[in-house]
């Protein structure tokens, strides 16, 4: 094999790509720390350690080389993605469960990098969401609304002990200045709609718009990182573009249909996990569709399902569910979207 | 149409490619290393090894024995014009010293039978009479000459040219001239055009006449402006002449294409210039197109107009160990050791020698077991470039890693595949040995250009997997064919045996019946006395009647 051509290569390696993706997550991560506090940073550190240790553990069991595999940075990326997806003050052992499940069950038991049919980070996230629904939706309010913000030390205490040294619990930090508990804008509006409120009432609530703007900032930060990936040709344009377009289009259709019952498309575009999902989650090459046409179908379907689940499902956000749903469909999409081979009228599979 | 007194502008026949090919890569060129020097010739070696090019099932035969004296250009291995093989000639006056097997620098380390010739003089004059006035010559005679001169496609595949010219599936309308030379490092075509544009144009016109093509399209990459100019000057001269003398000439166009690998692949070039695709499992002739490399056209000119048999070619010698990288006339069969010593390359510094380009060539590694005997490897008709590189090379020519990372299905390979295949899927199928799936996914349409491996972030030697799978599929197919044949033979034998048995049975029955019949007759007249008496009586009776 050594003497087989070609003998030159493009310089970019798999570990380099993973590193660049992690680098592109920086703006989003920094924004999340800014808007949601120290908990995010602690989660990033914890989840990275969990991910690497889980990967090393399974590799040892499988009798595979540990160091070269760890240095492909894929486990690290999974850990960081989970850290950015979970609420900032999630107890340490819950993130441990999520990350370990992602790495051990969703990734390594299938054979490691490249063999996992599902996006490991999303498997871990969904496991947590289903197992600990209350903790997993306990987000902190935006800094300007909060009654008090935990300091770094308080965050560590909350994370590991469940309470600060002066007896404050997570609940105390979730209270707004007026004693109201805050959820994410998507969660908030979902509850409001179920109580019979209208779009105007929800958006005119003085607490809604500062909260929304922090999520807007978050999404724009992830968008910046995503564009960096796009322009460095680390991800292809098809998935993010088709996902965002379809999400915006579907949400807008509902909004036009009844603008008092459904939030406008742009809010869907810039809240929740939309941007991180479009650029960092759905583009995971291993579990996504790979043909150009397939990517368009894949991305558009995810966008569609995000809207449907957000509007009619039981959960406020739906990126993880939609991505996992389409992961199942990937082999089929790929099979039917093969490009037309040179010299044939079709994919060529019929005349074989 | 041009009028008689119009001046001919280059823009009249130079244009940019209107079509594009999917995929492709833009590796670093390294061409300026070797295309800045004029063509030189390397002092000939003392000994040459000329492969007999006798594949199993071929019919060619060796014409010389050990100890025979041969003349320059003398045919030493003869092939038949209707076979996919070609004649071989001695490059110089010499003596046949050995007839043996030697390695040819094939990736598999394959040995081939061949003839060793020890050179006696520097003479390599033409051995065939030049064809005067080829414009009036019969195409079949010209094809015979091309076969006689041992001409093969010099672009790299070394497919016998006479076979390509003879295939008359459909009338050839267009002769496409491949001057793309898209692989990095290689510049022999570039430099050959710069210096021999007139001869190449002649060769093109000869070829166009043979096949009756009414148009000639020259495809060239935009990284060869000097060569393009040289060709354009010759074409404009030619057009001027034909117009002045009122001779008909095929329509000639130069089409400049973006520098992109592998736009010089035959199928890719056709797509680039005409927008057409060669149908699957068909040859370009199905579209009325014939593609020839410019070096081949030069050889055709040389054989027809000068009577020169094909014994030398232009070879790019380059790499960071070559002090004066450039293009050299080198006789086929020249051992690498000779080239190394003539170029003054210290053997201990070589870490890798690549025969051909870095994307499709074959390598000889320092780590190979028989390093020194391997330097015995001779150049062949297909050897267009030799790259000599040291370990400490600023030029990135690396081997694929022994251990590669996992495929993450990033799809970069699909983006660059010129055949629009899904390389990563083919890789999964090849790895799991799903031969039928590979067939269904058109593995046979892979041209092994290596673009997918080039961009693979996990550095998977994809092409190696495909080559392995292809050979495995071929092997399985022949085995299937063989077993089918064997079954048929067995069935035939069974039915033949059964037939013989029934026939024998019939015969036996017949003879038995006949025997029974005679036996029955015998029973009526046990010892035949009665009939004998009767016969005697009859005779007496007859005599009496006569006498009376």
mmCIF file of N, CA and C in Angstrom, chain B residues 31-91:
data_model
loop_
_atom_site.group_PDB
_atom_site.id
_atom_site.type_symbol
_atom_site.label_atom_id
_atom_site.label_comp_id
_atom_site.label_asym_id
_atom_site.label_seq_id
_atom_site.Cartn_x
_atom_site.Cartn_y
_atom_site.Cartn_z
ATOM 1 N N UNK B 31 5.890 22.617 -11.709
ATOM 2 C CA UNK B 31 6.247 22.428 -13.115
ATOM 3 C C UNK B 31 7.413 23.325 -13.524
ATOM 4 N N UNK B 32 7.498 24.496 -12.870
ATOM 5 C CA UNK B 32 8.560 25.419 -13.282
ATOM 6 C C UNK B 32 9.942 24.876 -12.936
ATOM 7 N N UNK B 33 9.982 23.848 -12.072
ATOM 8 C CA UNK B 33 11.269 23.219 -11.776
ATOM 9 C C UNK B 33 11.918 22.714 -13.061
ATOM 10 N N UNK B 34 11.090 22.078 -13.900
ATOM 11 C CA UNK B 34 11.678 21.342 -15.011
ATOM 12 C C UNK B 34 11.361 21.912 -16.388
ATOM 13 N N UNK B 35 10.490 22.925 -16.485
ATOM 14 C CA UNK B 35 10.159 23.367 -17.844
ATOM 15 C C UNK B 35 10.925 24.611 -18.269
ATOM 16 N N UNK B 36 11.955 24.961 -17.513
ATOM 17 C CA UNK B 36 12.723 26.157 -17.869
ATOM 18 C C UNK B 36 13.929 25.837 -18.740
ATOM 19 N N UNK B 37 14.231 24.542 -18.893
ATOM 20 C CA UNK B 37 15.416 24.185 -19.675
ATOM 21 C C UNK B 37 15.021 23.579 -21.013
ATOM 22 N N UNK B 38 15.899 23.789 -21.988
ATOM 23 C CA UNK B 38 15.668 23.196 -23.305
ATOM 24 C C UNK B 38 15.847 21.681 -23.217
ATOM 25 N N UNK B 39 15.309 20.995 -24.202
ATOM 26 C CA UNK B 39 15.432 19.538 -24.239
ATOM 27 C C UNK B 39 16.905 19.166 -24.396
ATOM 28 N N UNK B 40 17.340 18.218 -23.582
ATOM 29 C CA UNK B 40 18.707 17.726 -23.722
ATOM 30 C C UNK B 40 18.642 16.218 -23.868
ATOM 31 N N UNK B 41 19.766 15.633 -24.269
ATOM 32 C CA UNK B 41 19.727 14.175 -24.273
ATOM 33 C C UNK B 41 20.722 13.670 -23.257
ATOM 34 N N UNK B 42 20.355 12.543 -22.680
ATOM 35 C CA UNK B 42 21.199 11.923 -21.669
ATOM 36 C C UNK B 42 22.112 10.955 -22.401
ATOM 37 N N UNK B 43 23.394 10.929 -22.042
ATOM 38 C CA UNK B 43 24.309 9.978 -22.676
ATOM 39 C C UNK B 43 23.725 8.577 -22.546
ATOM 40 N N UNK B 44 23.718 7.784 -23.630
ATOM 41 C CA UNK B 44 23.053 6.480 -23.572
ATOM 42 C C UNK B 44 23.733 5.512 -22.608
ATOM 43 N N UNK B 45 22.931 4.630 -22.071
ATOM 44 C CA UNK B 45 23.460 3.639 -21.135
ATOM 45 C C UNK B 45 24.216 2.562 -21.897
ATOM 46 N N UNK B 46 24.935 1.742 -21.134
ATOM 47 C CA UNK B 46 25.708 0.653 -21.750
ATOM 48 C C UNK B 46 24.762 -0.514 -22.085
ATOM 49 N N UNK B 47 23.764 -0.664 -21.247
ATOM 50 C CA UNK B 47 22.906 -1.837 -21.420
ATOM 51 C C UNK B 47 21.443 -1.432 -21.338
ATOM 52 N N UNK B 48 20.622 -2.080 -22.136
ATOM 53 C CA UNK B 48 19.186 -1.778 -22.145
ATOM 54 C C UNK B 48 18.392 -3.044 -21.910
ATOM 55 N N UNK B 49 17.276 -2.883 -21.253
ATOM 56 C CA UNK B 49 16.383 -4.034 -21.073
ATOM 57 C C UNK B 49 15.027 -3.684 -21.669
ATOM 58 N N UNK B 50 14.674 -4.374 -22.723
ATOM 59 C CA UNK B 50 13.420 -4.064 -23.407
ATOM 60 C C UNK B 50 12.400 -5.150 -23.153
ATOM 61 N N UNK B 51 11.361 -4.769 -22.452
ATOM 62 C CA UNK B 51 10.325 -5.747 -22.104
ATOM 63 C C UNK B 51 9.637 -6.230 -23.368
ATOM 64 N N UNK B 52 9.274 -7.514 -23.352
ATOM 65 C CA UNK B 52 8.645 -8.083 -24.542
ATOM 66 C C UNK B 52 7.170 -7.750 -24.615
ATOM 67 N N UNK B 53 6.645 -7.294 -23.483
ATOM 68 C CA UNK B 53 5.291 -6.769 -23.543
ATOM 69 C C UNK B 53 4.345 -7.857 -23.999
ATOM 70 N N UNK B 54 4.744 -9.091 -23.619
ATOM 71 C CA UNK B 54 3.955 -10.255 -24.026
ATOM 72 C C UNK B 54 3.042 -10.641 -22.887
ATOM 73 N N UNK B 55 1.819 -10.214 -22.974
ATOM 74 C CA UNK B 55 0.861 -10.611 -21.957
ATOM 75 C C UNK B 55 0.409 -12.022 -22.276
ATOM 76 N N UNK B 56 -0.050 -12.755 -21.282
ATOM 77 C CA UNK B 56 -0.519 -14.097 -21.579
ATOM 78 C C UNK B 56 -1.629 -14.037 -22.620
ATOM 79 N N UNK B 57 -1.555 -14.924 -23.574
ATOM 80 C CA UNK B 57 -2.588 -14.943 -24.601
ATOM 81 C C UNK B 57 -2.231 -14.093 -25.805
ATOM 82 N N UNK B 58 -1.149 -13.312 -25.704
ATOM 83 C CA UNK B 58 -0.738 -12.540 -26.867
ATOM 84 C C UNK B 58 0.040 -13.424 -27.838
ATOM 85 N N UNK B 59 0.202 -12.896 -29.031
ATOM 86 C CA UNK B 59 0.748 -13.751 -30.075
ATOM 87 C C UNK B 59 2.100 -13.300 -30.581
ATOM 88 N N UNK B 60 2.602 -12.177 -30.055
ATOM 89 C CA UNK B 60 3.857 -11.651 -30.566
ATOM 90 C C UNK B 60 5.002 -12.622 -30.364
ATOM 91 N N UNK B 61 6.064 -12.428 -31.152
ATOM 92 C CA UNK B 61 7.208 -13.323 -30.921
ATOM 93 C C UNK B 61 8.530 -12.573 -30.986
ATOM 94 N N UNK B 62 9.496 -13.130 -30.248
ATOM 95 C CA UNK B 62 10.827 -12.554 -30.185
ATOM 96 C C UNK B 62 11.568 -12.896 -31.464
ATOM 97 N N UNK B 63 12.290 -11.942 -32.016
ATOM 98 C CA UNK B 63 12.956 -12.174 -33.295
ATOM 99 C C UNK B 63 14.452 -12.406 -33.143
ATOM 100 N N UNK B 64 14.969 -12.276 -31.922
ATOM 101 C CA UNK B 64 16.422 -12.391 -31.763
ATOM 102 C C UNK B 64 16.761 -13.444 -30.720
ATOM 103 N N UNK B 65 17.981 -13.929 -30.774
ATOM 104 C CA UNK B 65 18.486 -14.889 -29.790
ATOM 105 C C UNK B 65 19.734 -14.303 -29.157
ATOM 106 N N UNK B 66 20.160 -14.914 -28.064
ATOM 107 C CA UNK B 66 21.359 -14.433 -27.380
ATOM 108 C C UNK B 66 22.543 -14.495 -28.350
ATOM 109 N N UNK B 67 23.320 -13.432 -28.365
ATOM 110 C CA UNK B 67 24.487 -13.382 -29.232
ATOM 111 C C UNK B 67 24.232 -12.693 -30.561
ATOM 112 N N UNK B 68 22.974 -12.487 -30.908
ATOM 113 C CA UNK B 68 22.664 -11.816 -32.177
ATOM 114 C C UNK B 68 23.123 -10.367 -32.138
ATOM 115 N N UNK B 69 23.612 -9.910 -33.302
ATOM 116 C CA UNK B 69 23.901 -8.482 -33.443
ATOM 117 C C UNK B 69 22.641 -7.788 -33.941
ATOM 118 N N UNK B 70 22.314 -6.656 -33.338
ATOM 119 C CA UNK B 70 21.142 -5.910 -33.800
ATOM 120 C C UNK B 70 21.556 -4.502 -34.198
ATOM 121 N N UNK B 71 20.805 -3.915 -35.116
ATOM 122 C CA UNK B 71 21.069 -2.548 -35.546
ATOM 123 C C UNK B 71 20.095 -1.599 -34.865
ATOM 124 N N UNK B 72 20.478 -0.350 -34.831
ATOM 125 C CA UNK B 72 19.590 0.650 -34.230
ATOM 126 C C UNK B 72 18.261 0.647 -34.969
ATOM 127 N N UNK B 73 17.179 0.638 -34.227
ATOM 128 C CA UNK B 73 15.844 0.671 -34.825
ATOM 129 C C UNK B 73 15.392 -0.677 -35.355
ATOM 130 N N UNK B 74 16.194 -1.707 -35.165
ATOM 131 C CA UNK B 74 15.803 -3.039 -35.659
ATOM 132 C C UNK B 74 14.738 -3.627 -34.751
ATOM 133 N N UNK B 75 13.775 -4.286 -35.404
ATOM 134 C CA UNK B 75 12.686 -4.884 -34.640
ATOM 135 C C UNK B 75 13.206 -6.125 -33.921
ATOM 136 N N UNK B 76 13.012 -6.175 -32.620
ATOM 137 C CA UNK B 76 13.476 -7.355 -31.886
ATOM 138 C C UNK B 76 12.313 -8.154 -31.316
ATOM 139 N N UNK B 77 11.161 -7.542 -31.288
ATOM 140 C CA UNK B 77 9.971 -8.269 -30.829
ATOM 141 C C UNK B 77 8.834 -7.862 -31.751
ATOM 142 N N UNK B 78 8.182 -8.882 -32.306
ATOM 143 C CA UNK B 78 7.179 -8.583 -33.322
ATOM 144 C C UNK B 78 5.792 -8.882 -32.794
ATOM 145 N N UNK B 79 4.870 -7.982 -33.109
ATOM 146 C CA UNK B 79 3.485 -8.206 -32.711
ATOM 147 C C UNK B 79 2.624 -8.252 -33.963
ATOM 148 N N UNK B 80 1.388 -8.662 -33.792
ATOM 149 C CA UNK B 80 0.477 -8.700 -34.932
ATOM 150 C C UNK B 80 -0.401 -7.463 -34.917
ATOM 151 N N UNK B 81 -0.729 -7.012 -36.092
ATOM 152 C CA UNK B 81 -1.434 -5.724 -36.205
ATOM 153 C C UNK B 81 -2.833 -5.792 -35.609
ATOM 154 N N UNK B 82 -3.414 -6.993 -35.537
ATOM 155 C CA UNK B 82 -4.770 -7.088 -35.003
ATOM 156 C C UNK B 82 -4.777 -7.402 -33.508
ATOM 157 N N UNK B 83 -3.620 -7.350 -32.880
ATOM 158 C CA UNK B 83 -3.556 -7.652 -31.451
ATOM 159 C C UNK B 83 -3.244 -6.392 -30.649
ATOM 160 N N UNK B 84 -3.669 -6.414 -29.379
ATOM 161 C CA UNK B 84 -3.372 -5.264 -28.523
ATOM 162 C C UNK B 84 -1.965 -5.448 -27.952
ATOM 163 N N UNK B 85 -0.994 -5.272 -28.799
ATOM 164 C CA UNK B 85 0.410 -5.358 -28.394
ATOM 165 C C UNK B 85 1.200 -4.564 -29.416
ATOM 166 N N UNK B 86 2.473 -4.381 -29.138
ATOM 167 C CA UNK B 86 3.221 -3.526 -30.050
ATOM 168 C C UNK B 86 4.640 -4.019 -30.280
ATOM 169 N N UNK B 87 5.209 -3.572 -31.386
ATOM 170 C CA UNK B 87 6.574 -3.954 -31.727
ATOM 171 C C UNK B 87 7.574 -3.274 -30.806
ATOM 172 N N UNK B 88 8.706 -3.936 -30.626
ATOM 173 C CA UNK B 88 9.781 -3.341 -29.833
ATOM 174 C C UNK B 88 11.032 -3.306 -30.701
ATOM 175 N N UNK B 89 11.766 -2.216 -30.577
ATOM 176 C CA UNK B 89 12.965 -2.064 -31.405
ATOM 177 C C UNK B 89 14.179 -1.792 -30.543
ATOM 178 N N UNK B 90 15.329 -2.145 -31.090
ATOM 179 C CA UNK B 90 16.567 -1.865 -30.369
ATOM 180 C C UNK B 90 16.898 -0.385 -30.526
ATOM 181 N N UNK B 91 17.239 0.295 -29.419
ATOM 182 C CA UNK B 91 17.503 1.738 -29.537
ATOM 183 C C UNK B 91 18.832 2.064 -30.231
#
